[in-house]
XYZ file of C-alpha atoms in Angstrom:
453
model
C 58.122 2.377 -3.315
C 56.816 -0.451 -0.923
C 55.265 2.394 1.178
C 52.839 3.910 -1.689
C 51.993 0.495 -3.274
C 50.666 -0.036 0.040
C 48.785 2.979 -0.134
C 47.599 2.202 -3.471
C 46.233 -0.864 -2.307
C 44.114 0.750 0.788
C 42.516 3.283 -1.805
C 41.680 0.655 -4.006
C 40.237 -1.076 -1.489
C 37.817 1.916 -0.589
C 37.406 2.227 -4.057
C 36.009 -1.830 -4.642
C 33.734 -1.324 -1.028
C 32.461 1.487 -2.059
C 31.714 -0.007 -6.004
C 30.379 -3.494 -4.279
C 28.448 -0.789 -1.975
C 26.451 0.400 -4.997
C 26.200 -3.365 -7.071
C 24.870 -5.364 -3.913
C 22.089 -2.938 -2.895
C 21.043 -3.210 -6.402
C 21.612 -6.597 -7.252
C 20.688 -8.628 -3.913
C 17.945 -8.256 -1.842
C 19.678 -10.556 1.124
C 22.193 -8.730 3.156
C 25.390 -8.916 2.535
C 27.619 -11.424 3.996
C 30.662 -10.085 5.405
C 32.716 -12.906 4.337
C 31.709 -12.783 1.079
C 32.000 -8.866 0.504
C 35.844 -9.324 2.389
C 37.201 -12.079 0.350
C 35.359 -9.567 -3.233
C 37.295 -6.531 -1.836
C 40.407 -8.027 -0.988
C 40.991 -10.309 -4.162
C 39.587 -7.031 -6.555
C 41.776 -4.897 -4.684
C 45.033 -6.938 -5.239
C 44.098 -7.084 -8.730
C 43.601 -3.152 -9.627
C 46.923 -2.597 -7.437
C 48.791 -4.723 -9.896
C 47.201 -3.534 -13.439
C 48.187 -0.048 -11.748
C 51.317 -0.796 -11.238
C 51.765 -2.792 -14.264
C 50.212 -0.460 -16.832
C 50.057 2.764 -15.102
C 47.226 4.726 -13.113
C 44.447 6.710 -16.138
C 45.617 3.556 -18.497
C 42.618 2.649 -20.486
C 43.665 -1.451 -20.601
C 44.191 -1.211 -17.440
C 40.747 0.181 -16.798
C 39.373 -2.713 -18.635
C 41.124 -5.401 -17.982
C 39.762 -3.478 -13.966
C 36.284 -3.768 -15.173
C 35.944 -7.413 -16.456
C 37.852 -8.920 -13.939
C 35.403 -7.174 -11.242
C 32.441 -8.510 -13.032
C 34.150 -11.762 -12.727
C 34.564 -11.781 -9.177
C 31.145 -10.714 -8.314
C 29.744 -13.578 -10.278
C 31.570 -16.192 -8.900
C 31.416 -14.877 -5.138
C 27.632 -14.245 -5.681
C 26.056 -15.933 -8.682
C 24.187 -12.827 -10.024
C 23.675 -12.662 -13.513
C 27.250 -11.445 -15.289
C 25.596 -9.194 -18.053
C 23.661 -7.255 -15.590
C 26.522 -7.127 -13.337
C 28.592 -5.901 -15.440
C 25.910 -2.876 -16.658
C 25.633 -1.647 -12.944
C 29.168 -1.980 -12.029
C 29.631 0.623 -15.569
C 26.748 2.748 -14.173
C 28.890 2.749 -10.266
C 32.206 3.367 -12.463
C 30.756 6.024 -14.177
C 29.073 7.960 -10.983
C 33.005 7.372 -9.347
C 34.322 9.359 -12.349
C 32.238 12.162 -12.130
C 33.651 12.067 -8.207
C 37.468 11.747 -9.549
C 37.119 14.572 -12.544
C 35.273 16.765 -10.265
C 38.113 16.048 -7.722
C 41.028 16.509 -9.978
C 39.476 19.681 -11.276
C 38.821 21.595 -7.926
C 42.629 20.502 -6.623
C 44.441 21.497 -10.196
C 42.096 24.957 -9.983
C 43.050 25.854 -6.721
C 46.804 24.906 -6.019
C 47.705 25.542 -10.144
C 49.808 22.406 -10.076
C 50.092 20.280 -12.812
C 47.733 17.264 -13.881
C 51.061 15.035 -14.299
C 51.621 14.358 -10.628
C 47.744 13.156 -10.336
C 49.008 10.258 -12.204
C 51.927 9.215 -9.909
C 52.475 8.753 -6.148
C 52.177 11.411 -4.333
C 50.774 13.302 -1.155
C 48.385 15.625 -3.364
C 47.034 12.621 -5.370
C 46.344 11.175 -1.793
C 44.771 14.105 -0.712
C 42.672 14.087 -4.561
C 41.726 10.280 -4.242
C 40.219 10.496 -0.375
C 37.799 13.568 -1.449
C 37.135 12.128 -4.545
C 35.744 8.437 -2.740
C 33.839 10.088 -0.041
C 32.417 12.237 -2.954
C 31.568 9.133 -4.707
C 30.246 7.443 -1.790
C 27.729 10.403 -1.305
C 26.690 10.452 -4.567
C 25.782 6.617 -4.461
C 24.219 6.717 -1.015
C 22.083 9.918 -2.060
C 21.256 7.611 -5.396
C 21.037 4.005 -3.562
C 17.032 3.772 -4.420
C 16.740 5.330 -7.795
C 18.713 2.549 -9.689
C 16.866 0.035 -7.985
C 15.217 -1.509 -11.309
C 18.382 -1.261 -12.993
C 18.458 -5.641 -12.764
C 14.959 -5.542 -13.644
C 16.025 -3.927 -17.114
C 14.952 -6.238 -19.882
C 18.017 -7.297 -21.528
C 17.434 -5.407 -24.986
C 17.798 -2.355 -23.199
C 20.258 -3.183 -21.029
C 22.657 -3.269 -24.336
C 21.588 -0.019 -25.271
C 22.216 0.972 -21.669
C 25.436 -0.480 -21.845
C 26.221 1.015 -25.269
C 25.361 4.707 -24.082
C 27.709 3.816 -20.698
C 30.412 2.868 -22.972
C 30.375 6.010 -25.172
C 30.346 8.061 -21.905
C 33.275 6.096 -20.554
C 35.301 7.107 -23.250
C 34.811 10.421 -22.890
C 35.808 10.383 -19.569
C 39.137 8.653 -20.528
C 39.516 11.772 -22.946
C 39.366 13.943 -20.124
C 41.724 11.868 -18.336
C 44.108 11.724 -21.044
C 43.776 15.337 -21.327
C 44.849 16.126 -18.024
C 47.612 13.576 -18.577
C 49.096 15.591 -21.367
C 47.699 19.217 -20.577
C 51.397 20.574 -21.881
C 49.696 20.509 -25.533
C 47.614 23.194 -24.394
C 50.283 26.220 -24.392
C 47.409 28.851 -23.074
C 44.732 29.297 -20.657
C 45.560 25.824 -18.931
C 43.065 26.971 -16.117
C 40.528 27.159 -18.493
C 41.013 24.233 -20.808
C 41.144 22.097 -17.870
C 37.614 23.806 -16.130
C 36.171 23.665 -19.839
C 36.749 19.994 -19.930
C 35.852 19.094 -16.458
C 32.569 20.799 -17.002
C 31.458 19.020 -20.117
C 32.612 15.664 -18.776
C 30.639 15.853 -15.731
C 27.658 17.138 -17.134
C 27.462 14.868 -19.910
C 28.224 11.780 -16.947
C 25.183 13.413 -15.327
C 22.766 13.347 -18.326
C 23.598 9.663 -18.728
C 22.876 9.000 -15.283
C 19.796 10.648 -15.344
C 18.541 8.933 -17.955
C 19.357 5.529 -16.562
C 17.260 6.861 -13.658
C 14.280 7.779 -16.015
C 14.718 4.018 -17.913
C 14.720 2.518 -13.827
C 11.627 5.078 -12.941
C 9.670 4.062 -16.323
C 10.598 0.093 -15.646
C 9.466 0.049 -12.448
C 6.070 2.212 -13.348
C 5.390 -0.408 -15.887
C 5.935 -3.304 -13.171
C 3.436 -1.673 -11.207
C 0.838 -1.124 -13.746
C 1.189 -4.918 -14.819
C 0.531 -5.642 -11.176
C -2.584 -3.676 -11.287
C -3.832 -5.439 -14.193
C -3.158 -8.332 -12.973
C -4.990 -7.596 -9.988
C -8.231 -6.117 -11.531
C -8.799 -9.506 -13.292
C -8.167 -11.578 -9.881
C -10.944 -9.051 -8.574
C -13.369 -9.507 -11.066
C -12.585 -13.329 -9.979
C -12.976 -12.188 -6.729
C -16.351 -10.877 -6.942
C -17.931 -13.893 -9.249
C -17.089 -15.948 -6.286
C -18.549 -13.807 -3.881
C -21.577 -13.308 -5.838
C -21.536 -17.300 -6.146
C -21.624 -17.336 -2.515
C -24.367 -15.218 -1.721
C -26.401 -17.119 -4.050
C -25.322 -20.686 -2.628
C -26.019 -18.898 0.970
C -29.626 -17.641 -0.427
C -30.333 -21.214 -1.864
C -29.131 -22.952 1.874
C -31.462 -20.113 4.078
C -34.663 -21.518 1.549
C -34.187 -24.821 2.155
C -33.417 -24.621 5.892
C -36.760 -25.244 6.957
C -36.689 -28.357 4.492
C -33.554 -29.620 6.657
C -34.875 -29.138 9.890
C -38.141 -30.588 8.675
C -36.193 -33.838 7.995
C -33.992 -33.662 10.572
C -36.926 -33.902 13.120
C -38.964 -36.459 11.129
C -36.026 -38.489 11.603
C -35.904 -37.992 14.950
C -39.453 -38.612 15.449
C -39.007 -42.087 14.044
C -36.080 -42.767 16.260
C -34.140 -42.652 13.412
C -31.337 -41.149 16.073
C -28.060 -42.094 13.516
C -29.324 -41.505 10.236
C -30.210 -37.823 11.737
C -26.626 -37.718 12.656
C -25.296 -38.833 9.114
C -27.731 -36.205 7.753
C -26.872 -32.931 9.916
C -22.795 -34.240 9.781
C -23.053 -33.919 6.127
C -25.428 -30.733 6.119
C -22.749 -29.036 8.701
C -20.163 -30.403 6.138
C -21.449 -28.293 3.489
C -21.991 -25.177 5.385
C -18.660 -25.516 6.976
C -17.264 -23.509 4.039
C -18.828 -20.208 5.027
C -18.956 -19.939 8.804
C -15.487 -18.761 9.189
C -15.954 -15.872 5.731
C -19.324 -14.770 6.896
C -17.798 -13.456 9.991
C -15.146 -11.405 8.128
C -16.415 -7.944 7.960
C -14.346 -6.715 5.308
C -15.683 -7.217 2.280
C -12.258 -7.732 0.332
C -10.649 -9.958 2.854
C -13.786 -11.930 2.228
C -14.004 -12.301 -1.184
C -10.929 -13.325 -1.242
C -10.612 -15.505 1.318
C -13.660 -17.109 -0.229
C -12.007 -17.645 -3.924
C -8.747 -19.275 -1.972
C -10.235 -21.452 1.044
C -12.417 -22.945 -1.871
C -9.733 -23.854 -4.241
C -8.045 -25.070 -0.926
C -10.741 -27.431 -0.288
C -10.907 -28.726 -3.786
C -7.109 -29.518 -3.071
C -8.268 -31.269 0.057
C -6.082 -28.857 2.643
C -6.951 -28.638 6.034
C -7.488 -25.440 6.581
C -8.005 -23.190 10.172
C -8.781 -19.688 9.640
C -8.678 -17.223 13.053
C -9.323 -13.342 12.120
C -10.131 -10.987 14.531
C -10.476 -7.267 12.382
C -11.693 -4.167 12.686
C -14.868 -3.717 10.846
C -13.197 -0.442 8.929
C -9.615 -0.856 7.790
C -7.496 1.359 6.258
C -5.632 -0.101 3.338
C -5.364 -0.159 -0.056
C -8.298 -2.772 -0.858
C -5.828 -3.703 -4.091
C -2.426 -3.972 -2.126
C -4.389 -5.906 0.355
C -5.966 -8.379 -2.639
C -2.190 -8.848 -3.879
C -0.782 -9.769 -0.885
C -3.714 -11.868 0.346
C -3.906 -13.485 -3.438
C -0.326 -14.146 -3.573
C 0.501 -15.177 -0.082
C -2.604 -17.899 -0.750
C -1.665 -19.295 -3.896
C 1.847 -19.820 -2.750
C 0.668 -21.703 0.294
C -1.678 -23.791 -1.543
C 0.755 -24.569 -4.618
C 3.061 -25.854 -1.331
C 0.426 -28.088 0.292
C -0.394 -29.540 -3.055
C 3.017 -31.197 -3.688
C 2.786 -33.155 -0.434
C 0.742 -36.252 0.849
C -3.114 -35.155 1.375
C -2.743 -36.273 4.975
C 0.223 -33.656 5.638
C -1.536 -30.553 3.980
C -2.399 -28.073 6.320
C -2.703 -24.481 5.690
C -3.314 -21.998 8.921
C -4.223 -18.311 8.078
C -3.985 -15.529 10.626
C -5.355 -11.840 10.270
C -5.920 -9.140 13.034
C -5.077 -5.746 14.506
C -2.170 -4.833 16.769
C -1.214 -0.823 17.769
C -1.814 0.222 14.964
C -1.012 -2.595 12.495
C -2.998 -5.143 10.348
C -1.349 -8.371 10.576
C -1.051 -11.418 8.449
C 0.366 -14.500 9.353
C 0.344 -17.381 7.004
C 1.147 -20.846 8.038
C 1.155 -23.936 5.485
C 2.989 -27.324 5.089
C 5.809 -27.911 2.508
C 7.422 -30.716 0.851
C 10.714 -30.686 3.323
C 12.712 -32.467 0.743
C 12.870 -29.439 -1.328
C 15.364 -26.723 -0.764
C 14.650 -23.101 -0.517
C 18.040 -20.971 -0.664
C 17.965 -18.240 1.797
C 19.063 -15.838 -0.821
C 15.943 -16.415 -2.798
C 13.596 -15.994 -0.798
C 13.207 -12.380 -1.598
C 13.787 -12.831 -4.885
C 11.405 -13.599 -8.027
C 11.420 -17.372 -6.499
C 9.162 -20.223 -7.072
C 9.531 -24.314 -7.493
C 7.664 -23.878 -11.245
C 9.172 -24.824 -14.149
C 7.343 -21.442 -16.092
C 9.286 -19.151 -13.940
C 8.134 -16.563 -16.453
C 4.578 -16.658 -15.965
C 4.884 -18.253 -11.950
C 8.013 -16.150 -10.077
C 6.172 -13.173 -9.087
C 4.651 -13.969 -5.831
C 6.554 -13.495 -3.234
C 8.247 -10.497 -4.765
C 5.137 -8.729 -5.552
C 4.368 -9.059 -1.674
C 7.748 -7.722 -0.422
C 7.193 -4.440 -2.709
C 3.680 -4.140 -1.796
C 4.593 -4.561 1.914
C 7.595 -2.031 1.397
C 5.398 0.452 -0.129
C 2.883 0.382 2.464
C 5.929 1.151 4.860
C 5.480 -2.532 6.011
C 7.858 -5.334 7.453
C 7.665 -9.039 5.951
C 9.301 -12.370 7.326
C 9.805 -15.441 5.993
C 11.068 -18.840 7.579
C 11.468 -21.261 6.494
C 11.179 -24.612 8.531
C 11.926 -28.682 8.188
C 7.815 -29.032 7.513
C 6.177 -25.289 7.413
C 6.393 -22.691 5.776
C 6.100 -19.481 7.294
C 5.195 -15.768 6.382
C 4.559 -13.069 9.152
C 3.611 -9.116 7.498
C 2.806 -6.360 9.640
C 1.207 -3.224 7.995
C 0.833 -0.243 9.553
C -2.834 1.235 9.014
C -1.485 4.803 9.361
C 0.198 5.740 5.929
C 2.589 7.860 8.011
C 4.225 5.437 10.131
C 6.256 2.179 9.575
C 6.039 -0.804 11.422
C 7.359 -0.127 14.628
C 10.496 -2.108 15.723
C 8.166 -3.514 19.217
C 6.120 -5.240 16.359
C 9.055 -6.507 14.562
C 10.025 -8.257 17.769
C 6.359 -9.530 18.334
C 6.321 -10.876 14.662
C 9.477 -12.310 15.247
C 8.432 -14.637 18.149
């Protein structure tokens, strides 16, 4: 007896890696730590071993009393949110029965044995249980990116998600109990138990493809908001531009006015008052020198829009770009990430002491790559948790309206086949991108290193 409960336990072990498997890579954008996922899988694993044993294997209480204790675990070993933990560990359960039915069904099929021993320890239910995890396991991997938006689900739907789940687990208990009691059937055993296998899985297969179409709809409607977002910072965009060119038009007219005063003081030996006069002339012109070298006419609308509202926060700003005059990328993925990286660094600098607020912007070409590299000072007695720094973070109290930022970048970046950084450090804060300007490649691991340093 010792020997199979030990068995038992390694299964369900596989079983809780490969479940955890499916729930982190939705439901964290951090690695995993290795500690964390050990302790998860060991403590779940002792549990399901003794509600087996206690209550049988195919027991529906068991199965429950399985479910919300996982749920449980995750949220205490990982604070993430316990409602939609528990809908995507019911979406992982539900692709691992498709991977146990469809396993029981092809082993009862071809050796004609009996459903009864799948439901006790044996060698054949060993046998059934190892092809029906590494079944499972390639049906999550081959899924791993198409339930992606599952935890960005608005909660109303998530229920209905849930309730659809639910409905769909039961009817995979059914078959269960089915093949737990197959002697009612007195005929065509073969056929009753294909029959049954069939519907279960295909009706596990409709559900999961229309969680998919919910996650592919979600996330099309996330990037649409984006967009509109985006087209309103652009017509923002171009008003300061155009506010530019006509401050730059207005400065070129009355240049020969300046000089014309400039020497008249000089003529008069008036040698400091010429200095106050050009200091403060330079002051105001100071502004542009850095945008009007920017060829690209994005980067310098932009860049105009944010360096302003910098200087109206009084940041100290140094801006070094060295671009190609012709670069390929998306002008609106580039706004977003420019926009967002910018507003972030200058909602930063604004929290601290005027005399600490420094913001240092970086943008040029490397093999291949456009790079941005975004410098600015923080308030160092506020803590940033590792874990959410890829997540919809920000220090605003209208996380609603406010938590969008550095997300929006990391999916932008990703879709662009890019690689993003973050440190964070006792005074800075720090963001390196690098984007490659060919859609076909990624950023190339050389450049990750560079970046890096």
């Amino acid at each position: 007896m010792t020997i199979w409960v030990i068995t038992e336990f390694l299964i369900n072990i596989i079983d809780v890696s490969i479940l955890l498997y499916f729930a982190h890579n939705i439901l964290s954008q951090s690695k995993a730590s290795h500690k964390k996922a050990t302790i998860a899988v060991i403590v779940q694993s002792a549990i399901n071993t003794i509600l087996n044993h206690y209550y049988g294997i195919g027991s529906f209480i068991g199965f429950l009393l399985m479910y919300l204790s996982t749920g449980i675990v995750y949220h205490i070993i990982w604070g993430w949110n316990l409602v939609k933990t528990y809908i995507v560990s019911i979406v992982g359960l539900l692709i691992m029965f498709i991977g146990e039915i469809a396993s029981m069904a092809l082993m009862l099929l071809s050796n004609k044995s009996s459903p009864y021993i799948y439901f006790h320890f044996n060698a054949i239910r060993i046998i059934a249980a190892v092809f029906a995890k590494i079944l499972s396991f390639a049906l999550f991997y081959a899924n791993r990116k198409r339930f992606k938006f599952i935890d960005k689900i608005s909660e109303t739907r998530l229920y209905q998600i849930g309730f659809i789940i639910g409905f769909n687990v039961i009817i995979s208990f059914t078959t269960f109990w089915f093949y737990k009691n197959i002697s009612i059937v007195k005929d065509h055993k073969a056929d009753f138990i294909f029959i049954t296998s069939l519907t279960s899985i295909i009706f596990s297969l409709s559900v999961v493809e229309v969680i998919n179409r919910i996650s592919i709809q979600i996330e099309r409607e996330a990037k649409w908001k984006v967009r509109e977002k985006e087209y309103l910072a652009q017509k923002i965009y171009i008003s300061g531009i155009e506010d530019m060119l006509k401050q730059l038009r207005a400065q070129r007219h009355d240049f020969n006015h300046h000089i014309g005063c400039i020497y008249g003081l000089l003529c008069m030996g008036k040698t400091e008052e010429a200095k106050i006069y050009i200091s403060k002339l330079a002051g105001e012109l100071s502004s542009f020198n850095n945008i009007i070298s920017v060829d690209n006419p994005i980067i310098t609308s932009v860049l105009n829009v944010k360096l302003r509202k910098a200087h109206d926060e009084h940041i100290k700003t140094s801006l070094d770009i060295s671009l190609q005059k012709k670069i390929c990328c998306d002008p609106l993925y580039l706004s977003i990430i420019l926009g967002n990286l910018l507003d972030n660094a200058i909602e930063a600098c604004s929290k601290i002491p005027e005399e600490e607020r420094k913001l240092s912007i970086k943008m040029f070409t490397k093999q291949g790559n456009l790079i941005i590299k975004i410098v600015n000072s923080r308030d160092k007695t506020l803590h940033i948790s590792k874990a959410k720094l890829y997540e919809n973070y920000t220090s605003k109290e209208d996380k609603a309206n406010h938590g969008l930022g550095l997300y929006n970048i990391r999916k932008v970046v990703e879709g662009l086949n890019g690689f993003m950084k973050i440190q964070v450090k006792e005074t800075e804060f720090e963001v390196d991108i690098a984007i490659p300007l060919d859609d076909s490649k990624s950023a190339p691991m050389i450049y990750k290193n560079f970046i890096a340093g």
